[in-house]
Coordinates of N, CA, C and O in Angstrom, one line a residue:
X1 N -14.3 31.5 43.8 CA -13.0 31.7 44.4 C -12.0 31.6 43.2 O -12.2 30.6 42.2
X2 N -11.2 32.5 43.1 CA -10.1 32.7 42.0 C -9.0 31.7 42.3 O -8.5 31.6 43.5
X3 N -8.4 31.3 41.1 CA -7.1 30.6 41.3 C -6.0 31.1 40.3 O -6.4 31.4 39.1
X4 N -5.1 31.5 40.9 CA -4.1 32.1 39.9 C -3.0 31.1 39.6 O -2.6 30.1 40.4
X5 N -2.7 30.9 38.4 CA -1.5 29.8 38.0 C -0.2 30.5 37.7 O -0.2 31.4 36.8
X6 N 0.7 30.2 38.1 CA 2.2 30.5 37.9 C 2.7 29.3 37.1 O 2.8 28.2 37.4
X7 N 3.2 29.8 35.8 CA 3.9 28.7 34.8 C 5.1 28.8 35.2 O 5.8 29.7 35.1
X8 N 5.5 27.5 35.5 CA 7.1 27.5 35.8 C 8.0 27.5 34.5 O 7.4 27.3 33.5
X9 N 9.2 28.1 34.8 CA 10.1 28.4 33.6 C 10.2 27.0 32.8 O 10.4 27.0 31.7
X10 N 10.5 25.8 33.4 CA 10.5 24.5 32.7 C 9.3 24.2 31.8 O 9.4 23.3 31.1
X11 N 8.1 24.9 32.0 CA 7.1 24.7 31.1 C 7.5 24.8 29.6 O 6.8 24.1 28.8
X12 N 8.5 25.5 29.6 CA 9.0 25.5 28.0 C 9.2 24.3 27.6 O 9.1 23.9 26.2
X13 N 9.8 23.2 28.4 CA 10.1 21.9 27.7 C 8.9 21.3 27.3 O 8.8 20.6 26.3
X14 N 7.7 21.6 28.2 CA 6.5 21.1 27.7 C 6.0 21.5 26.5 O 5.6 20.7 25.5
X15 N 6.1 22.8 26.2 CA 5.9 23.4 24.9 C 6.6 22.8 23.7 O 6.1 22.7 22.7
X16 N 8.0 22.6 24.0 CA 8.8 22.0 23.0 C 8.3 20.5 22.8 O 8.2 20.1 21.5
X17 N 7.9 19.7 23.7 CA 7.5 18.4 23.4 C 6.1 18.5 22.6 O 6.0 17.7 21.7
X18 N 5.4 19.4 23.1 CA 4.0 19.6 22.3 C 4.3 20.0 20.8 O 3.7 19.3 19.8
X19 N 5.2 20.9 20.5 CA 5.5 21.3 19.2 C 6.2 20.3 18.3 O 6.1 20.2 17.2
X20 N 6.9 19.3 19.1 CA 7.6 18.3 18.3 C 6.5 17.4 17.6 O 6.9 16.6 16.7
X21 N 5.2 17.3 18.1 CA 4.3 16.5 17.4 C 4.0 17.1 16.2 O 3.6 16.3 15.2
X22 N 4.2 18.4 16.0 CA 4.0 18.9 14.6 C 5.1 18.4 13.5 O 4.7 18.2 12.5
X23 N 6.2 18.2 14.1 CA 7.2 17.7 13.3 C 6.9 16.3 13.0 O 7.3 16.0 11.8
X24 N 6.7 15.6 14.0 CA 6.1 14.1 13.9 C 5.1 14.1 12.6 O 5.3 13.2 11.9
X25 N 4.1 15.0 12.8 CA 2.9 14.8 11.9 C 3.6 15.2 10.4 O 3.1 14.4 9.4
X26 N 4.5 16.0 10.2 CA 5.0 16.2 9.0 C 5.7 15.1 8.3 O 5.6 14.7 7.2
X27 N 6.5 14.4 9.5 CA 7.4 13.3 8.9 C 6.4 12.1 8.5 O 6.6 11.5 7.6
X28 N 5.4 11.9 9.5 CA 4.4 10.9 9.0 C 3.9 11.0 7.8 O 3.6 10.1 7.0
X29 N 3.4 12.4 7.3 CA 2.8 12.6 6.1 C 3.6 12.1 4.9 O 3.2 11.7 4.0
X30 N 5.0 12.6 5.0 CA 5.9 12.2 3.9 C 6.0 10.7 4.0 O 6.4 10.0 2.9
X31 N 6.3 10.0 5.1 CA 6.4 8.7 5.2 C 5.2 8.0 4.5 O 5.4 7.1 3.7
X32 N 4.0 8.4 4.8 CA 2.8 7.7 4.0 C 2.9 7.9 2.6 O 2.7 7.1 1.7
X33 N 3.5 9.3 2.2 CA 3.4 9.5 0.9 C 4.3 8.8 0.0 O 4.0 8.3 -1.1
X34 N 5.4 8.3 0.7 CA 6.4 7.4 -0.1 C 5.8 6.2 -0.3 O 6.1 5.5 -1.3
X35 N 5.1 5.5 0.6 CA 4.3 4.4 0.4 C 3.2 4.5 -0.6 O 3.0 3.5 -1.4
X36 N 2.5 5.6 -0.6 CA 1.4 5.8 -1.5 C 2.0 5.7 -2.9 O 1.4 5.1 -3.9
X37 N 3.1 6.4 -3.1 CA 3.9 6.5 -4.4 C 4.2 5.0 -4.8 O 4.0 4.7 -6.0
X38 N 4.8 4.2 -4.0 CA 5.4 2.9 -4.3 C 4.0 2.1 -4.7 O 4.2 1.1 -5.5
X39 N 2.9 2.3 -3.9 CA 1.9 1.4 -4.2 C 0.9 1.9 -5.3 O 0.0 1.1 -5.7
X40 N 1.2 3.2 -5.8 CA 0.5 3.8 -6.9 C -1.1 3.9 -6.6 O -2.0 3.5 -7.3
X41 N -1.4 4.3 -5.3 CA -2.7 4.4 -4.8 C -2.9 6.1 -5.1 O -2.4 6.9 -4.4
X42 N -4.0 6.4 -6.1 CA -4.2 7.8 -6.4 C -5.0 8.3 -5.2 O -5.8 7.9 -4.5
X43 N -4.8 9.7 -5.2 CA -5.6 10.5 -4.5 C -7.1 10.6 -5.1 O -7.0 10.6 -6.4
X44 N -8.1 10.8 -4.6 CA -8.3 11.0 -3.0 C -8.4 9.6 -2.3 O -8.9 9.8 -1.1
X45 N -8.0 8.6 -2.8 CA -8.3 7.4 -2.1 C -7.4 7.3 -0.9 O -6.1 7.4 -0.9
X46 N -8.0 7.0 0.2 CA -7.4 7.1 1.7 C -6.7 5.8 1.8 O -5.6 5.7 2.4
X47 N -7.1 4.6 1.2 CA -6.6 3.3 1.4 C -6.7 2.6 0.2 O -7.5 2.7 -0.7
X48 N -5.9 1.6 0.0 CA -6.2 0.6 -1.2 C -7.3 -0.3 -0.5 O -7.4 -0.5 0.7
X49 N -8.2 -0.9 -1.4 CA -9.1 -1.8 -1.1 C -8.5 -3.0 -0.4 O -7.3 -3.4 -0.6
X50 N -9.3 -3.9 0.4 CA -8.7 -4.9 0.9 C -8.3 -6.1 -0.2 O -7.3 -6.7 0.0
X51 N -9.1 -6.1 -1.3 CA -8.7 -7.0 -2.3 C -7.3 -6.5 -3.0 O -6.4 -7.4 -3.1
X52 N -7.2 -5.2 -3.2 CA -5.9 -4.7 -3.6 C -4.8 -5.0 -2.6 O -3.7 -5.4 -3.0
X53 N -5.0 -4.9 -1.4 CA -4.0 -5.0 -0.5 C -3.6 -6.5 -0.3 O -2.4 -6.9 -0.1
X54 N -4.6 -7.4 -0.6 CA -4.2 -8.8 -0.4 C -3.4 -9.2 -1.7 O -2.6 -10.3 -1.4
X55 N -3.6 -8.5 -2.7 CA -2.8 -8.8 -3.9 C -1.4 -8.3 -4.1 O -0.8 -8.8 -4.8
X56 N -1.3 -7.1 -3.3 CA 0.0 -6.4 -3.5 C 0.5 -5.9 -2.2 O -0.1 -5.4 -1.3
X57 N 1.8 -6.5 -2.1 CA 2.6 -6.2 -0.8 C 2.7 -4.6 -0.7 O 2.6 -4.1 0.4
X58 N 2.9 -4.0 -1.7 CA 3.0 -2.4 -1.7 C 1.8 -1.8 -1.1 O 1.8 -0.8 -0.5
X59 N 0.6 -2.3 -1.7 CA -0.6 -1.5 -1.3 C -1.0 -2.0 0.1 O -1.6 -1.2 0.9
X60 N -0.6 -3.3 0.6 CA -0.6 -3.5 2.0 C 0.1 -2.6 2.9 O -0.4 -2.1 3.9
X61 N 1.4 -2.4 2.4 CA 2.3 -1.6 3.4 C 1.8 -0.1 3.4 O 2.0 0.7 4.3
X62 N 1.2 0.3 2.2 CA 0.6 1.7 2.2 C -0.6 1.9 3.3 O -0.6 2.8 4.0
X63 N -1.2 0.8 3.3 CA -2.5 0.8 4.2 C -1.9 0.9 5.6 O -2.4 1.5 6.4
X64 N -0.9 -0.1 6.0 CA -0.2 0.0 7.2 C 0.3 1.4 7.6 O 0.0 2.0 8.7
X65 N 1.0 2.1 6.7 CA 1.6 3.4 6.9 C 0.4 4.3 7.1 O 0.4 5.2 8.0
X66 N -0.6 4.3 6.3 CA -1.8 5.2 6.3 C -2.4 5.0 7.7 O -2.9 5.9 8.4
X67 N -2.6 3.8 8.2 CA -3.3 3.5 9.4 C -2.4 4.1 10.5 O -3.0 4.6 11.7
X68 N -0.8 3.9 10.5 CA -0.2 4.4 11.7 C -0.4 6.0 11.7 O -0.3 6.5 12.8
X69 N -0.5 6.6 10.7 CA -0.6 8.0 10.7 C -1.9 8.4 11.2 O -2.1 9.2 12.1
X70 N -3.1 7.7 10.7 CA -4.4 8.0 11.3 C -4.5 7.7 12.8 O -5.2 8.3 13.4
X71 N -3.8 6.4 13.2 CA -3.9 6.2 14.7 C -3.1 7.4 15.5 O -3.5 7.7 16.6
X72 N -2.1 7.9 14.9 CA -1.3 9.0 15.6 C -2.4 10.1 15.8 O -2.4 10.8 16.8
X73 N -3.0 10.5 14.6 CA -4.1 11.6 14.8 C -5.0 11.4 15.8 O -5.6 12.3 16.3
X74 N -5.5 10.2 16.0 CA -6.6 9.8 16.8 C -6.2 10.0 18.3 O -6.9 10.3 19.3
X75 N -4.7 9.7 18.6 CA -4.2 9.8 19.8 C -3.8 11.1 20.2 O -3.5 11.4 21.5
X76 N -3.6 12.1 19.3 CA -2.9 13.4 19.5 C -3.6 14.3 20.4 O -3.2 14.8 21.4
X77 N -4.9 14.4 20.2 CA -5.7 15.3 21.1 C -5.7 15.1 22.6 O -5.2 15.9 23.3
X78 N -5.9 13.8 22.9 CA -5.8 13.5 24.3 C -4.4 13.6 24.9 O -4.1 14.1 26.0
X79 N -3.6 13.2 23.9 CA -2.0 13.4 24.4 C -1.6 15.0 24.7 O -1.1 15.2 25.9
X80 N -2.1 15.7 23.8 CA -1.6 17.2 24.1 C -2.5 17.7 25.2 O -1.7 18.4 26.0
X81 N -3.5 17.4 25.5 CA -4.4 17.9 26.6 C -3.7 17.5 27.8 O -3.4 18.2 28.8
X82 N -3.4 16.2 28.1 CA -2.9 15.8 29.3 C -1.3 16.2 29.4 O -0.9 16.5 30.6
X83 N -0.6 16.4 28.3 CA 0.7 16.8 28.3 C 0.7 18.3 28.9 O 1.4 18.7 29.9
X84 N -0.1 19.1 28.3 CA -0.3 20.6 28.7 C -0.7 20.7 30.1 O -0.1 21.7 30.9
X85 N -1.7 20.0 30.5 CA -2.1 20.1 31.9 C -1.4 19.6 33.0 O -1.0 20.3 33.9
X86 N -0.7 18.4 32.7 CA 0.1 17.9 33.6 C 1.4 18.8 33.8 O 2.2 18.7 34.8
X87 N 1.9 19.3 32.6 CA 2.9 20.2 32.6 C 3.1 21.4 33.5 O 4.0 21.9 34.0
X88 N 2.0 21.8 34.0 CA 1.6 23.0 34.9 C 2.3 22.5 36.3 O 2.8 23.5 36.9
X89 N 2.2 21.3 36.6 CA 2.5 21.0 38.0 C 3.9 20.1 38.0 O 4.8 20.2 38.8
X90 N 4.0 19.4 36.9 CA 5.2 18.4 36.6 C 5.8 18.6 35.3 O 5.7 17.7 34.3
X91 N 6.5 19.9 35.1 CA 7.0 20.1 33.7 C 8.0 19.2 33.2 O 7.9 18.9 31.9
X92 N 8.9 19.1 33.9 CA 10.2 18.3 33.5 C 9.6 16.8 33.2 O 10.1 16.3 32.0
X93 N 9.0 16.1 34.0 CA 8.4 14.8 33.8 C 7.4 14.7 32.7 O 7.6 13.8 32.0
X94 N 6.7 15.6 32.7 CA 5.6 15.7 31.6 C 6.4 15.8 30.3 O 6.1 15.0 29.4
X95 N 7.4 16.7 30.2 CA 8.2 16.9 28.9 C 8.9 15.6 28.5 O 8.9 15.1 27.3
X96 N 9.4 15.0 29.6 CA 10.2 13.7 29.2 C 9.2 12.6 28.9 O 9.4 11.9 27.9
X97 N 7.9 12.6 29.5 CA 6.9 11.6 28.9 C 6.6 11.9 27.5 O 6.2 11.0 26.8
X98 N 6.4 13.3 27.2 CA 6.1 13.7 26.0 C 7.3 13.3 24.9 O 6.7 12.7 23.8
X99 N 8.5 13.4 25.2 CA 9.5 13.1 24.3 C 9.4 11.4 24.2 O 9.6 11.0 23.1
X100 N 9.2 10.7 25.2 CA 9.0 9.2 25.1 C 8.0 8.9 24.3 O 8.0 7.9 23.5
X101 N 6.7 9.6 24.3 CA 5.7 9.4 23.5 C 5.8 9.4 22.0 O 5.7 8.7 21.2
X102 N 6.7 10.8 21.7 CA 7.0 11.0 20.3 C 7.8 9.8 19.8 O 7.6 9.4 18.7
X103 N 8.8 9.5 20.5 CA 9.7 8.4 20.1 C 9.1 7.1 19.8 O 9.3 6.4 18.8
X104 N 8.1 6.8 20.7 CA 7.2 5.5 20.5 C 6.4 5.6 19.3 O 6.2 4.6 18.4
X105 N 6.0 6.9 19.1 CA 5.1 7.0 17.8 C 6.0 6.7 16.5 O 5.5 6.2 15.5
X106 N 7.1 7.2 16.5 CA 8.1 6.8 15.5 C 8.4 5.3 15.2 O 8.3 4.8 14.2
X107 N 8.6 4.8 16.4 CA 8.8 3.2 16.3 C 7.5 2.5 15.9 O 7.5 1.5 15.2
X108 N 6.4 3.0 16.4 CA 5.1 2.5 16.0 C 4.9 2.4 14.3 O 4.6 1.4 13.8
X109 N 5.2 3.5 13.7 CA 5.1 3.8 12.3 C 6.0 2.8 11.5 O 5.7 2.3 10.7
X110 N 7.3 3.0 12.0 CA 8.3 2.2 11.3 C 8.0 0.6 11.5 O 8.0 -0.2 10.5
X111 N 7.6 0.3 12.6 CA 7.3 -1.2 12.9 C 6.0 -1.6 12.0 O 6.0 -2.6 11.5
X112 N 5.1 -0.8 12.1 CA 3.8 -1.0 11.4 C 4.1 -1.4 9.9 O 3.4 -2.1 9.3
X113 N 5.1 -0.8 9.3 CA 5.4 -1.0 7.9 C 6.6 -1.8 7.7 O 7.2 -1.9 6.4
X114 N 6.9 -2.7 8.6 CA 7.9 -3.7 8.4 C 7.5 -4.6 7.4 O 6.3 -5.3 7.6
X115 N 8.2 -5.0 6.2 CA 7.6 -5.8 5.2 C 7.4 -7.2 5.6 O 6.6 -7.9 5.0
X116 N 8.0 -7.8 6.7 CA 7.9 -9.2 7.0 C 7.2 -9.4 8.3 O 7.1 -10.5 8.9
X117 N 6.4 -8.6 8.6 CA 5.4 -8.9 9.8 C 4.1 -8.9 9.2 O 3.5 -8.3 8.2
X118 N 3.3 -9.9 9.8 CA 2.0 -10.0 9.2 C 0.9 -9.3 10.1 O 1.1 -9.0 11.4
X119 N -0.2 -8.8 9.4 CA -1.4 -8.4 10.3 C -0.9 -7.1 11.0 O -1.5 -6.6 12.0
X120 N 0.2 -6.3 10.5 CA 0.6 -5.1 11.1 C 1.2 -5.3 12.5 O 1.3 -4.2 13.1
X121 N 1.5 -6.5 12.9 CA 2.1 -6.6 14.2 C 3.4 -6.0 14.6 O 3.7 -5.8 15.8
X122 N 4.0 -5.5 13.6 CA 5.3 -4.6 13.8 C 4.9 -3.3 14.6 O 5.8 -2.9 15.1
X123 N 3.8 -2.9 14.7 CA 3.4 -1.7 15.4 C 3.6 -2.0 16.8 O 3.8 -0.8 17.5
X124 N 3.7 -3.1 17.3 CA 3.9 -3.4 18.7 C 5.3 -2.9 19.1 O 5.5 -2.6 20.2
X125 N 6.1 -2.6 18.1 CA 7.4 -1.9 18.5 C 7.2 -0.7 19.2 O 8.0 -0.3 20.1
X126 N 6.2 0.2 18.8 CA 6.0 1.4 19.5 C 5.0 1.3 20.6 O 4.4 2.4 21.0
X127 N 4.4 0.3 21.0 CA 3.4 0.2 21.9 C 3.7 0.7 23.3 O 2.8 1.0 24.1
X128 N 5.0 1.1 23.4 CA 5.4 1.6 24.8 C 4.7 3.0 25.0 O 4.7 3.6 26.0
X129 N 4.2 3.6 23.9 CA 3.5 4.8 24.0 C 2.4 4.8 25.0 O 1.9 6.0 25.5
X130 N 2.0 3.7 25.5 CA 0.9 3.7 26.4 C 1.4 4.0 27.8 O 0.7 4.4 28.6
X131 N 2.6 3.7 28.0 CA 3.2 4.1 29.3 C 3.2 5.8 29.4 O 2.5 6.2 30.5
X132 N 3.7 6.5 28.6 CA 3.6 8.0 28.8 C 2.2 8.5 28.8 O 1.7 9.4 29.4
X133 N 1.4 7.7 28.0 CA -0.2 8.1 27.9 C -0.7 8.1 29.3 O -1.5 8.9 29.7
X134 N -0.6 7.0 29.9 CA -1.2 6.7 31.2 C -0.5 7.7 32.3 O -1.2 8.1 33.1
X135 N 0.7 7.8 32.3 CA 1.5 8.7 33.1 C 1.0 10.0 33.0 O 0.6 10.6 34.1
X136 N 0.8 10.6 31.8 CA 0.4 11.9 31.6 C -1.3 12.1 32.1 O -1.5 13.2 32.8
X137 N -1.9 11.0 32.0 CA -3.3 11.0 32.3 C -3.4 11.2 33.9 O -4.2 12.0 34.5
X138 N -2.6 10.3 34.6 CA -2.6 10.3 36.1 C -2.1 11.8 36.4 O -2.7 12.4 37.5
X139 N -1.0 12.2 35.9 CA -0.3 13.5 36.4 C -1.4 14.6 36.1 O -1.4 15.5 36.9
X140 N -2.1 14.5 35.0 CA -3.1 15.7 34.7 C -4.3 15.6 35.7 O -4.6 16.6 36.2
X141 N -4.7 14.3 36.1 CA -5.6 14.2 37.1 C -5.1 14.8 38.5 O -5.9 15.6 39.1
X142 N -3.8 14.6 38.9 CA -3.3 15.0 40.1 C -3.2 16.5 39.9 O -3.4 17.2 41.0
X143 N -2.9 17.1 38.9 CA -2.7 18.7 38.6 C -4.2 19.2 38.9 O -4.1 20.2 39.6
X144 N -5.2 18.7 38.3 CA -6.4 19.1 38.5 C -6.9 19.0 39.8 O -7.5 19.9 40.5
X145 N -6.7 17.9 40.5 CA -7.1 17.7 42.0 C -6.5 18.8 42.7 O -7.0 19.3 43.7
X146 N -5.1 19.0 42.5 CA -4.4 19.9 43.4 C -5.0 21.4 43.2 O -4.9 22.0 44.2
X147 N -5.5 21.8 42.2 CA -6.1 23.0 41.9 C -7.4 23.1 42.7 O -7.6 24.1 43.3
X148 N -8.2 22.1 42.8 CA -9.6 22.1 43.2 C -9.5 21.9 44.8 O -10.3 22.4 45.5
X149 N -8.4 21.2 45.3 CA -8.2 21.0 46.6 C -7.4 22.1 47.5 O -7.2 21.9 48.6
X150 N -6.8 23.0 46.6 CA -6.0 24.1 47.4 C -6.8 25.2 48.0 O -7.8 25.4 47.6

């Protein structure tokens, strides 16, 4: 049985939310680069060693910045899949959840690199990204279910 999909006009907001993650990725790259420069961690080293990070606040903060970028990249594929799928049925809500997710990722990176927080606990500033992550997961499941049950 064939299923035709009509993409709502508002799906453009979903695409804008998805595209904003590329801007965020560029920003995170330059953000990490500024910490790399301050810590004097040469390429191709992805991180300062644990010994170096324990001895130098700059190297510790570079590791935090680098980890915030890596964690963003780990979360990006499932976020984009659920955003694009859920946006077929719930475009405005999905786009709003996408914008919320991007904002939380900025807070996550900034919080993670706060110089006066221990063990990277400043990243909890952006922990709200779990809300749109779960919302998009549920909405994408509902979108899929509505397709197979129609």
